[in-house]
């Protein structure tokens, strides 16, 4: 699996990825049964560690015994304990920590059945896995593998000298925002004049007109699964998601969600709340991605973004789910935890600039191709798929802007006629990359599994501009990076890694506009709206001339001239290039009205709601709640203005929420005796 930019990737061969061992009951197997020879696993798998899915009875025993994280204790299930006796001392814990607010969802999805079993490395992982696979109480055993980067190349800095040369060629901008680098961001506002050729007016994401309708809304959260986001960057300060139930700098799990100190997200690699980006090996990738989505707009410095507010009103929020940290890569365990964490903590868009090598990639350049069909990916990635299914089905709210979540993946950079997985799977969005003239980027995957396109940069194509334009970087994507990567705090990257956050950003902007207009969508419905409003690409291309470029130009310069025919890409770049303005126009009149929801609580439980989501001009209003029977439940407001409901006694009571402009909505509060903190049985 690898980060889908040409400066950042990870790779693991299919056979090295998992021990996909389906357990069978002892009654179904003949005496003396032995499983088939186990697949060869890579040096990247984690010694002394397995991911095991138990059946419901065993999981319930573990829960009741309090063994969700224990060392050396026996479970109390004879067959399982016999296997644990083989490995002696061990540690066992749930793959997904229990979050009382969302535990009912985890149980419905079967995620609570997965456990990590750790044991001494003196025991061969294949042997222990084989023993577990024989048990009727076990339905799946996976090897936990290490994520791997194939390149440590950092973002190319926007140096002061380069900035001076570029701005000297530009006339004063009359763009919407005053961010100093916006004239260099052709991906956002392309007037066709940035370079002498190869930039076409309008070959962008059409966000400038969209800003007249919305510049983002803070209720929309995008989870960035990547390197960490630089939480100190001045152009990202107002865009960081904040866990308001956590304490900044704390090393405790103050909100009880299973993660300590997760104030702006969580560092899953090192299992800490501190988001880290200052290691010498950090490339700037996560910060760059976040800047495309939500760098602060109209603040007079740095870059603009798709949904970063307007300088007065804040934009969308980015949640840092760190799965790479310096020289350390996370594991499959860290990845799936990050996905579930995003869903449970309010993210509705999963920004994933990573994926596996395309099954159609040239093995001479990229090693062994990986998944070529949906079935292959499903078979070898059971837990990964379950986590992603959880996000797409459980993120959002039936009462909020969107019911379900949308996972957006980079399509891959192998120039292959098949997108990489997981993005190629029909449930997710897979993004291809384009240049500043609507043509496919020379590295981009295309064809099967490709959902949509967006600007990704194209250094090999723009290199002809020469040293005056710093080796074609002008044709790449400019965004925020940590200051140890670039002294200016800004730099260039390219790849479908960069195309991916353009789609995530436009989705976030569209949902922001829906929130402002109190419109509700189902996730699949909103995805179709995005596809239907794309800019067609094929009528922008000149099919009579091949696209010329210098392959690997940063290393080989003008020594490897290549070309491809645009006919090869016809009908293979997804629905077209994502179009922010057309999407926002289509939202007008679409979807359903949002109304204040009924509230469900446990006795002694608490639930919070943001009332502004359900009233026109809601962000500027004050709210009061009247509960008809305060013996059943009460409502108060916290410091941030959220309504806090508390269940006191089993029963139901009508209630009314009234805004300061005189509008009111009625709802019902239901309190249950036997329920979790969200009122679900």
XYZ file of C-alpha atoms in Angstrom:
681
model
C 0.000 0.000 0.000
C 1.445 3.369 -0.783
C 0.733 7.040 -0.576
C -0.421 8.020 -4.025
C 1.995 10.752 -4.908
C 5.270 10.325 -6.688
C 7.050 11.566 -3.616
C 5.542 9.160 -1.111
C 4.442 5.560 -1.199
C 4.186 2.299 0.634
C 4.105 -1.199 -0.770
C 3.391 -4.699 0.440
C 2.948 -7.695 -1.830
C -0.412 -9.448 -1.805
C 0.912 -12.693 -0.381
C 2.681 -10.732 2.338
C -0.368 -8.770 3.316
C -2.491 -11.135 5.393
C -2.921 -14.605 6.720
C -6.513 -14.881 5.556
C -7.330 -18.019 7.460
C -11.027 -18.833 7.648
C -11.647 -20.829 10.802
C -13.900 -23.895 10.589
C -15.782 -25.590 13.405
C -14.288 -28.797 14.742
C -17.470 -30.663 13.773
C -16.965 -29.762 10.116
C -13.376 -31.039 9.916
C -12.249 -34.680 9.785
C -10.048 -36.079 12.520
C -6.428 -35.125 12.089
C -7.342 -32.132 9.930
C -4.474 -29.819 9.114
C -4.913 -26.464 7.315
C -3.295 -25.866 3.956
C 0.225 -24.517 3.918
C 0.094 -20.900 5.053
C 0.928 -18.125 2.610
C 4.455 -16.807 2.666
C 4.488 -13.628 4.717
C 6.789 -10.669 4.286
C 9.398 -9.305 6.652
C 6.971 -6.414 7.059
C 4.474 -8.395 9.121
C 4.531 -7.832 12.879
C 6.221 -10.682 14.722
C 4.333 -11.982 17.733
C 1.049 -10.348 16.777
C -2.202 -11.573 15.215
C -5.593 -10.004 14.586
C -8.276 -12.515 15.496
C -12.036 -12.379 14.995
C -13.790 -14.398 17.700
C -17.405 -15.440 17.613
C -20.000 -13.529 19.625
C -19.953 -15.881 22.624
C -16.198 -15.554 23.122
C -16.315 -11.788 22.663
C -19.056 -11.541 25.271
C -16.993 -13.640 27.694
C -14.050 -11.304 27.161
C -16.223 -8.272 27.801
C -17.812 -9.669 30.963
C -14.440 -10.752 32.327
C -13.008 -7.309 31.687
C -10.365 -8.779 29.414
C -10.558 -6.102 26.744
C -6.908 -5.472 27.551
C -5.133 -7.987 29.725
C -1.864 -9.832 30.081
C -1.631 -13.534 30.731
C -5.183 -14.198 31.949
C -7.098 -17.082 30.457
C -10.359 -16.380 28.673
C -12.472 -19.185 30.099
C -13.199 -20.813 26.739
C -11.446 -24.196 26.671
C -10.439 -24.299 23.003
C -9.123 -20.740 22.981
C -7.277 -21.173 26.267
C -5.552 -24.259 24.894
C -4.093 -22.183 22.071
C -3.084 -19.446 24.495
C -1.350 -22.067 26.622
C 0.860 -22.834 23.633
C 2.213 -19.284 23.519
C 2.521 -18.870 27.282
C 2.556 -15.225 28.313
C 0.478 -13.040 26.033
C -1.470 -9.802 25.802
C -4.958 -9.502 24.371
C -6.940 -6.349 23.651
C -9.764 -5.220 21.455
C -8.757 -3.943 18.040
C -11.215 -1.063 18.438
C -11.317 0.558 21.892
C -14.777 0.815 23.398
C -16.359 4.233 22.942
C -19.628 4.206 24.924
C -21.181 6.779 22.588
C -20.813 4.542 19.543
C -20.495 1.032 20.955
C -23.916 0.040 19.622
C -22.712 0.828 16.090
C -19.515 -1.171 16.577
C -21.480 -4.184 17.759
C -23.917 -3.956 14.860
C -20.963 -3.932 12.458
C -19.191 -6.797 14.258
C -16.106 -4.703 14.957
C -16.185 -5.570 18.655
C -15.368 -9.189 17.747
C -11.817 -8.362 16.630
C -8.923 -8.716 19.064
C -5.161 -8.270 18.923
C -3.296 -11.219 20.396
C 0.358 -10.508 21.164
C 2.802 -13.195 22.167
C 6.507 -13.855 22.419
C 8.377 -13.627 19.127
C 9.983 -16.981 19.929
C 6.733 -18.526 18.697
C 6.395 -18.572 14.922
C 3.460 -16.503 13.777
C 2.495 -19.108 11.165
C 2.234 -21.813 13.816
C 0.124 -19.751 16.199
C -2.109 -18.595 13.347
C -2.636 -22.186 12.248
C -3.708 -23.189 15.754
C -6.201 -20.331 15.977
C -7.560 -21.116 12.518
C -8.628 -24.595 13.659
C -10.983 -23.225 16.302
C -14.703 -23.054 15.739
C -14.701 -19.963 17.962
C -12.491 -18.117 15.451
C -13.689 -17.029 12.014
C -10.653 -15.116 10.752
C -6.970 -14.714 11.580
C -4.869 -11.944 10.020
C -1.223 -11.033 10.260
C -0.812 -7.411 11.244
C 1.506 -5.859 8.679
C 3.618 -2.731 8.735
C 2.763 0.030 6.300
C 5.751 0.884 4.158
C 6.957 3.942 2.276
C 8.952 3.417 -0.898
C 10.160 7.027 -1.029
C 11.191 9.629 1.515
C 11.189 12.501 -0.967
C 9.934 15.694 0.640
C 7.830 18.474 -0.774
C 9.812 20.831 -2.991
C 10.089 24.131 -1.095
C 8.706 27.380 -2.404
C 11.906 29.298 -1.718
C 12.056 33.086 -1.330
C 14.091 33.308 -4.571
C 11.594 31.209 -6.493
C 8.708 33.227 -5.086
C 10.381 36.450 -6.218
C 10.892 35.122 -9.753
C 7.339 33.852 -10.043
C 5.621 36.926 -8.650
C 7.700 39.186 -10.884
C 5.930 37.672 -13.886
C 2.449 38.118 -12.445
C 0.262 41.192 -12.579
C -1.803 42.325 -9.602
C -4.546 39.831 -8.867
C -8.226 40.717 -8.535
C -9.027 37.293 -7.044
C -11.620 36.848 -4.326
C -9.095 36.453 -1.507
C -5.929 38.352 -0.589
C -3.737 35.301 0.130
C -0.370 36.172 -1.378
C 0.219 32.849 -3.167
C -3.256 32.470 -4.697
C -2.032 33.759 -8.108
C 0.255 30.677 -8.219
C -2.561 28.229 -7.448
C -3.796 27.354 -10.921
C -5.556 24.350 -9.410
C -8.006 26.724 -7.679
C -8.185 29.698 -10.043
C -6.700 29.113 -13.489
C -6.835 32.170 -15.758
C -4.553 30.551 -18.336
C -1.681 33.015 -17.876
C 0.525 31.439 -15.196
C 3.043 30.149 -17.752
C 3.744 30.740 -21.434
C 1.828 27.630 -22.552
C -0.033 24.591 -21.238
C -2.330 26.451 -18.854
C -5.923 26.704 -20.021
C -8.407 29.091 -18.494
C -10.899 27.231 -16.332
C -8.804 24.060 -15.972
C -9.324 24.111 -12.204
C -11.957 22.997 -9.693
C -14.217 26.004 -10.396
C -14.084 27.173 -6.800
C -13.884 30.943 -7.259
C -17.548 31.300 -8.254
C -18.476 28.717 -5.630
C -16.979 30.971 -2.936
C -19.842 33.364 -3.649
C -22.181 30.721 -2.186
C -20.022 29.188 0.539
C -16.446 29.239 1.761
C -16.891 26.336 4.172
C -18.669 25.623 7.442
C -17.064 24.452 10.723
C -19.645 21.717 11.250
C -18.093 19.731 8.384
C -15.083 17.632 9.427
C -12.596 15.970 7.064
C -10.383 13.252 8.551
C -6.899 13.265 7.005
C -5.315 9.787 7.208
C -1.722 10.593 6.402
C 1.365 12.011 8.013
C 0.375 14.373 10.783
C -0.941 17.868 10.118
C 1.331 20.645 11.384
C -0.888 22.045 14.129
C 1.430 25.053 14.569
C 1.202 26.248 10.969
C -0.244 29.794 10.895
C -2.287 29.056 7.759
C -4.001 26.060 9.413
C -4.664 27.312 12.954
C -8.329 28.150 12.447
C -8.985 24.975 10.455
C -8.004 22.332 12.992
C -10.684 20.065 14.383
C -10.925 20.313 18.157
C -12.256 17.591 20.421
C -14.096 19.863 22.819
C -14.555 17.048 25.332
C -10.795 16.540 25.609
C -8.167 18.641 27.423
C -5.351 20.091 25.334
C -1.981 18.626 26.273
C -3.516 15.952 28.491
C -2.174 12.431 28.623
C -5.469 11.097 29.955
C -8.584 9.885 28.159
C -10.765 12.670 29.536
C -13.722 12.066 27.216
C -13.699 8.283 27.563
C -13.516 7.515 23.842
C -10.557 5.165 24.231
C -7.859 7.611 23.103
C -5.816 9.766 25.471
C -5.202 13.439 24.722
C -6.841 13.392 21.279
C -7.385 17.150 21.053
C -6.770 17.658 17.301
C -6.888 13.982 16.378
C -4.613 11.097 17.260
C -1.172 9.769 16.419
C -1.991 6.113 15.781
C 1.626 5.245 14.986
C 2.897 6.121 18.451
C -0.435 5.717 20.264
C -0.396 9.254 21.670
C -2.508 12.365 21.326
C 0.421 14.488 20.150
C 0.399 15.044 16.383
C 4.040 15.087 15.263
C 5.436 16.574 12.038
C 8.919 17.826 12.890
C 10.949 14.681 12.332
C 13.715 14.887 9.755
C 12.014 12.086 7.815
C 8.603 13.750 7.611
C 7.896 14.799 4.027
C 5.156 17.369 4.621
C 2.569 15.193 2.892
C -0.185 15.372 5.514
C 0.174 19.127 6.001
C 0.158 19.664 2.228
C -3.050 17.675 1.823
C -4.720 19.555 4.690
C -3.782 22.907 3.134
C -5.500 22.078 -0.149
C -8.717 21.417 1.762
C -8.735 24.037 4.479
C -5.816 26.500 4.662
C -7.232 29.745 6.061
C -8.547 31.968 3.273
C -8.300 35.744 3.034
C -5.808 36.162 5.877
C -3.215 37.982 3.765
C -0.609 35.218 3.941
C 0.247 31.998 2.194
C -2.157 29.961 0.122
C -5.882 29.784 -0.376
C -7.858 26.554 -0.051
C -11.124 25.126 -1.278
C -13.106 25.320 1.969
C -10.997 27.345 4.426
C -13.508 30.093 5.234
C -13.293 33.746 4.175
C -11.168 35.305 6.906
C -14.216 36.305 8.928
C -16.263 33.122 8.950
C -14.337 29.873 9.614
C -14.309 27.061 7.101
C -14.345 23.287 7.424
C -12.248 21.464 9.992
C -9.485 18.929 9.360
C -8.922 16.080 11.827
C -5.406 14.641 11.917
C -5.450 10.830 11.945
C -1.726 10.172 11.803
C -0.708 6.830 10.312
C 2.899 7.830 9.456
C 5.319 9.551 11.799
C 8.899 10.336 10.848
C 10.757 7.128 10.058
C 7.965 5.072 11.600
C 5.042 3.672 9.677
C 1.828 2.513 11.223
C 0.293 -0.905 10.765
C -2.962 -2.323 9.479
C -4.129 -2.127 13.097
C -3.378 1.611 13.227
C -5.070 2.204 9.882
C -8.377 0.551 10.763
C -8.436 2.222 14.165
C -7.971 5.581 12.466
C -10.866 4.908 10.102
C -13.264 4.023 12.918
C -12.022 6.922 15.063
C -12.839 9.325 12.242
C -16.407 8.056 11.982
C -16.966 8.051 15.739
C -15.673 11.584 16.253
C -17.646 13.508 13.674
C -15.775 13.237 10.371
C -17.991 12.763 7.317
C -15.236 12.702 4.678
C -12.275 10.331 4.824
C -9.297 11.824 2.973
C -7.004 8.947 1.947
C -4.109 9.808 -0.340
C -2.921 6.218 -0.348
C -3.716 2.811 -1.776
C -2.218 -0.390 -3.158
C -0.253 -0.663 -6.393
C -2.579 -1.043 -9.374
C -3.182 -4.590 -10.516
C -2.361 -3.368 -14.037
C 0.922 -1.619 -13.117
C 4.077 -2.387 -15.063
C 6.028 -4.789 -12.826
C 9.331 -3.577 -14.286
C 8.700 -0.163 -12.724
C 6.514 -0.949 -9.726
C 7.185 -4.515 -8.630
C 4.477 -7.142 -8.413
C 1.026 -5.760 -9.332
C -1.592 -6.121 -6.641
C -5.383 -6.301 -6.724
C -7.042 -6.348 -10.126
C -10.638 -7.104 -9.073
C -13.058 -6.222 -6.316
C -13.116 -9.855 -5.252
C -9.340 -10.001 -4.789
C -9.283 -6.919 -2.593
C -12.258 -8.134 -0.524
C -10.708 -11.566 0.006
C -7.365 -10.340 1.308
C -8.526 -7.245 3.184
C -11.411 -8.351 5.370
C -10.725 -6.045 8.321
C -9.810 -3.064 6.151
C -13.091 -3.419 4.267
C -15.075 -3.772 7.482
C -13.564 -0.566 8.846
C -14.287 1.329 5.624
C -17.829 -0.066 5.530
C -18.269 1.189 9.076
C -17.236 4.689 7.995
C -19.442 4.810 4.914
C -22.471 3.518 6.827
C -21.978 4.962 10.328
C -20.428 8.403 9.835
C -22.730 11.397 9.735
C -26.270 11.228 11.069
C -29.823 10.623 9.832
C -30.580 14.001 11.402
C -27.533 15.893 10.127
C -26.256 17.162 6.798
C -25.282 13.718 5.562
C -26.320 10.211 6.539
C -23.203 8.093 6.067
C -19.651 9.023 5.171
C -17.686 9.345 1.930
C -14.215 7.811 1.586
C -11.988 9.468 -1.037
C -8.837 7.724 -2.279
C -6.000 8.601 -4.607
C -6.226 6.544 -7.803
C -2.514 5.792 -8.135
C 0.582 6.977 -9.975
C 1.672 3.995 -12.068
C 0.252 5.256 -15.397
C -1.805 2.071 -15.322
C -5.216 1.486 -16.957
C -6.707 0.489 -13.609
C -7.046 2.468 -10.384
C -5.484 1.105 -7.227
C -7.506 -0.350 -4.383
C -9.215 0.380 -2.014
C -10.282 3.412 -4.093
C -11.210 1.303 -7.112
C -13.895 -0.441 -5.079
C -17.358 0.835 -6.092
C -18.255 2.086 -2.603
C -15.463 4.686 -2.585
C -14.237 7.568 -4.747
C -10.990 7.036 -6.652
C -9.379 10.200 -7.994
C -7.277 10.541 -11.160
C -4.915 13.487 -11.645
C -4.947 16.196 -14.313
C -2.646 18.989 -15.492
C -3.448 22.683 -15.889
C -4.856 22.160 -19.393
C -7.403 19.434 -18.548
C -5.154 16.630 -19.872
C -4.458 13.514 -17.769
C -1.316 13.856 -15.663
C 1.414 11.671 -17.115
C 1.669 9.503 -13.979
C -2.043 9.081 -13.271
C -3.836 5.767 -13.255
C -7.062 5.741 -15.243
C -9.673 3.313 -16.556
C -11.350 0.704 -14.369
C -12.211 1.844 -10.857
C -11.611 5.535 -11.624
C -14.473 7.657 -10.269
C -13.503 11.280 -10.867
C -10.597 13.581 -11.761
C -8.981 16.641 -10.194
C -5.792 18.716 -10.528
C -2.783 16.768 -9.315
C 0.144 18.607 -10.908
C 2.413 17.421 -13.714
C 6.090 18.285 -13.323
C 7.281 16.095 -16.207
C 4.881 17.930 -18.534
C 5.824 21.442 -17.404
C 9.575 20.974 -17.200
C 10.114 22.656 -20.585
C 9.706 25.986 -18.822
C 13.285 25.510 -17.658
C 15.195 26.814 -14.685
C 13.302 30.108 -14.645
C 10.274 28.135 -13.510
C 12.293 25.832 -11.278
C 12.117 22.570 -13.184
C 8.410 22.534 -13.836
C 7.300 22.971 -10.225
C 4.967 25.698 -11.413
C 2.841 22.897 -12.867
C 2.612 21.136 -9.484
C 0.317 21.859 -6.540
C 1.341 24.542 -4.040
C 0.188 24.152 -0.443
C 1.191 24.308 3.217
C 4.118 22.255 4.560
C 5.972 22.218 7.905
C 8.754 24.785 8.242
C 11.485 22.163 8.522
C 10.498 21.102 4.990
C 10.352 24.646 3.594
C 11.563 27.825 5.245
C 8.542 29.669 3.841
C 6.062 27.078 5.145
C 4.866 26.329 1.593
C 5.919 23.867 -1.052
C 5.051 21.881 -4.168
C 3.960 18.283 -4.565
C 2.299 16.306 -7.338
C 0.426 13.062 -7.746
C -3.026 11.659 -7.298
C -2.205 12.283 -3.622
C -2.729 15.947 -4.467
C -5.747 15.356 -6.720
C -7.472 13.462 -3.911
C -7.815 16.403 -1.449
C -9.278 18.573 -4.217
C -12.213 16.180 -4.350
C -12.370 15.944 -0.553
C -12.316 19.741 -0.371
C -15.108 20.162 -2.917
C -17.201 17.547 -1.100
C -16.620 19.456 2.138
C -17.564 22.741 0.485
C -20.737 21.202 -0.911
C -21.726 19.800 2.470
C -20.966 23.205 4.009
C -23.405 24.817 1.609
C -25.960 22.127 2.452
C -25.442 22.845 6.166
C -25.954 26.566 5.604
C -29.208 25.827 3.779
C -30.347 23.098 6.189
C -30.360 20.409 3.502
C -29.930 16.720 4.281
C -28.486 14.054 1.962
C -27.778 10.366 2.067
C -24.121 9.693 1.264
C -24.841 7.807 -1.969
C -27.218 10.535 -3.093
C -24.576 13.201 -2.510
C -21.913 11.225 -4.381
C -24.195 10.999 -7.417
C -24.714 14.762 -7.248
C -20.932 15.232 -7.337
C -20.571 12.976 -10.369
C -23.421 14.636 -12.250
C -21.902 18.107 -11.894
C -18.364 17.340 -13.105
C -16.712 19.269 -15.931
C -16.455 16.966 -18.994
C -12.806 16.437 -19.925
C -12.898 14.764 -23.292
C -14.160 17.767 -25.253
C -11.186 19.767 -23.907
C -8.547 17.514 -25.492
C -6.731 17.732 -28.806
C -6.777 14.159 -30.062
C -4.663 14.954 -33.109
C -1.481 15.619 -31.143
C 0.195 13.327 -28.600
C 0.954 14.631 -25.126
C 4.730 15.067 -24.833
C 6.618 15.021 -21.554
C 10.022 14.244 -20.081
C 9.698 11.121 -17.945
C 11.320 11.324 -14.506
C 12.418 14.818 -15.375
C 13.525 15.747 -11.866
C 16.202 13.031 -12.117
C 16.840 12.685 -15.861
C 16.058 16.228 -17.039
C 15.576 16.493 -20.853
C 16.901 13.028 -21.597
C 13.818 10.812 -21.721
C 11.178 12.303 -23.989
C 7.924 10.327 -23.911
C 4.419 10.700 -25.291
C 0.955 9.190 -25.068
C -2.215 9.473 -27.082
C -5.224 11.062 -25.435
C -7.356 8.528 -27.286
C -6.119 5.962 -24.748
C -7.812 7.948 -21.966
C -11.130 8.541 -23.643
C -13.949 7.558 -21.288
C -11.465 6.480 -18.624
C -11.076 9.511 -16.331
C -14.222 8.938 -14.341
C -17.184 11.295 -14.387
C -14.968 14.259 -15.285
C -13.172 16.968 -13.327
C -14.764 17.875 -10.012
C -16.647 21.191 -10.249
C -17.359 23.082 -7.016
C -19.638 25.734 -8.472
C -21.898 23.331 -10.343
C -22.130 21.111 -7.267
C -23.268 23.984 -5.066
C -25.811 25.060 -7.676
C -27.194 21.510 -7.781
C -27.589 21.445 -3.998
C -30.173 24.220 -4.222
C -33.525 22.433 -4.039
C -31.970 18.968 -3.670
C -31.966 16.742 -0.615
C -34.449 17.006 2.254
C -35.178 19.566 4.975
C -33.237 19.237 8.228
C -35.360 19.394 11.384
C -34.448 19.179 15.049
C -34.224 15.461 15.900
C -35.767 13.439 18.661
C -33.317 12.729 21.477
C -32.608 9.268 22.942
C -30.831 8.823 26.281
C -29.957 6.252 28.890
C -30.882 6.850 32.510
C -27.876 8.778 33.770
C -26.638 9.270 30.202
C -25.801 12.460 28.326
C -26.183 13.534 24.711
C -25.192 16.757 22.974
C -26.590 18.550 19.921
C -25.601 21.693 18.046
C -28.888 23.610 17.607
C -27.609 26.008 14.955
C -27.623 23.166 12.418
C -31.419 23.114 12.406
C -32.320 26.808 12.068
C -31.882 29.284 9.223
C -29.037 31.704 10.004
C -28.507 29.419 12.975
C -24.916 30.421 13.706
C -26.008 33.947 14.682
C -28.860 32.924 17.008
C -29.309 31.976 20.656
C -31.404 29.005 21.786
C -33.581 27.967 24.693
C -35.099 24.539 25.361
C -38.237 23.837 27.351
C -38.680 20.261 28.614
C -42.283 19.483 29.553
C -41.376 16.885 32.189
C -37.998 17.758 33.767
C -38.249 14.667 35.984
C -37.510 12.554 32.884
C -34.748 14.657 31.326
C -33.120 18.073 31.494
C -31.319 20.294 29.000
C -28.538 22.802 29.588
C -25.913 24.561 27.460
C -22.156 24.074 27.625
C -19.513 26.749 27.092
C -19.531 26.270 23.318
C -23.319 26.658 23.045
C -24.124 22.990 22.539
C -27.308 21.648 24.081
C -26.561 19.000 26.711
C -29.383 16.567 27.456
C -29.302 14.364 30.581
C -31.554 11.359 31.220
C -32.970 11.186 34.740
C -35.770 8.592 34.671
C -37.192 6.119 32.197
C -39.951 7.580 30.049
C -40.746 10.137 27.353
C -41.334 13.870 27.431
C -42.163 16.447 24.766
C -39.780 19.393 24.427
C -39.446 22.568 22.371
C -36.312 24.335 21.134
C -36.758 28.032 20.350
C -34.356 30.356 18.558
C -33.834 34.020 19.409
C -35.600 35.070 16.191
C -38.819 33.490 17.458
C -38.851 30.204 15.529
C -39.562 26.975 17.389
C -39.390 23.235 16.726
C -40.943 20.450 18.782
C -39.281 17.106 19.512
C -39.475 14.190 21.940
C -36.917 13.032 24.495
C -36.889 9.284 25.206
C -35.014 7.915 28.220
C -34.398 4.175 28.499
C -33.354 2.258 31.588
C -31.243 -0.429 29.908
C -29.256 1.416 27.272
C -25.844 2.844 26.545
C -25.127 6.549 26.909
C -26.752 7.290 23.567
C -30.002 5.610 24.579
C -29.594 2.585 22.303
C -30.483 -0.793 23.752
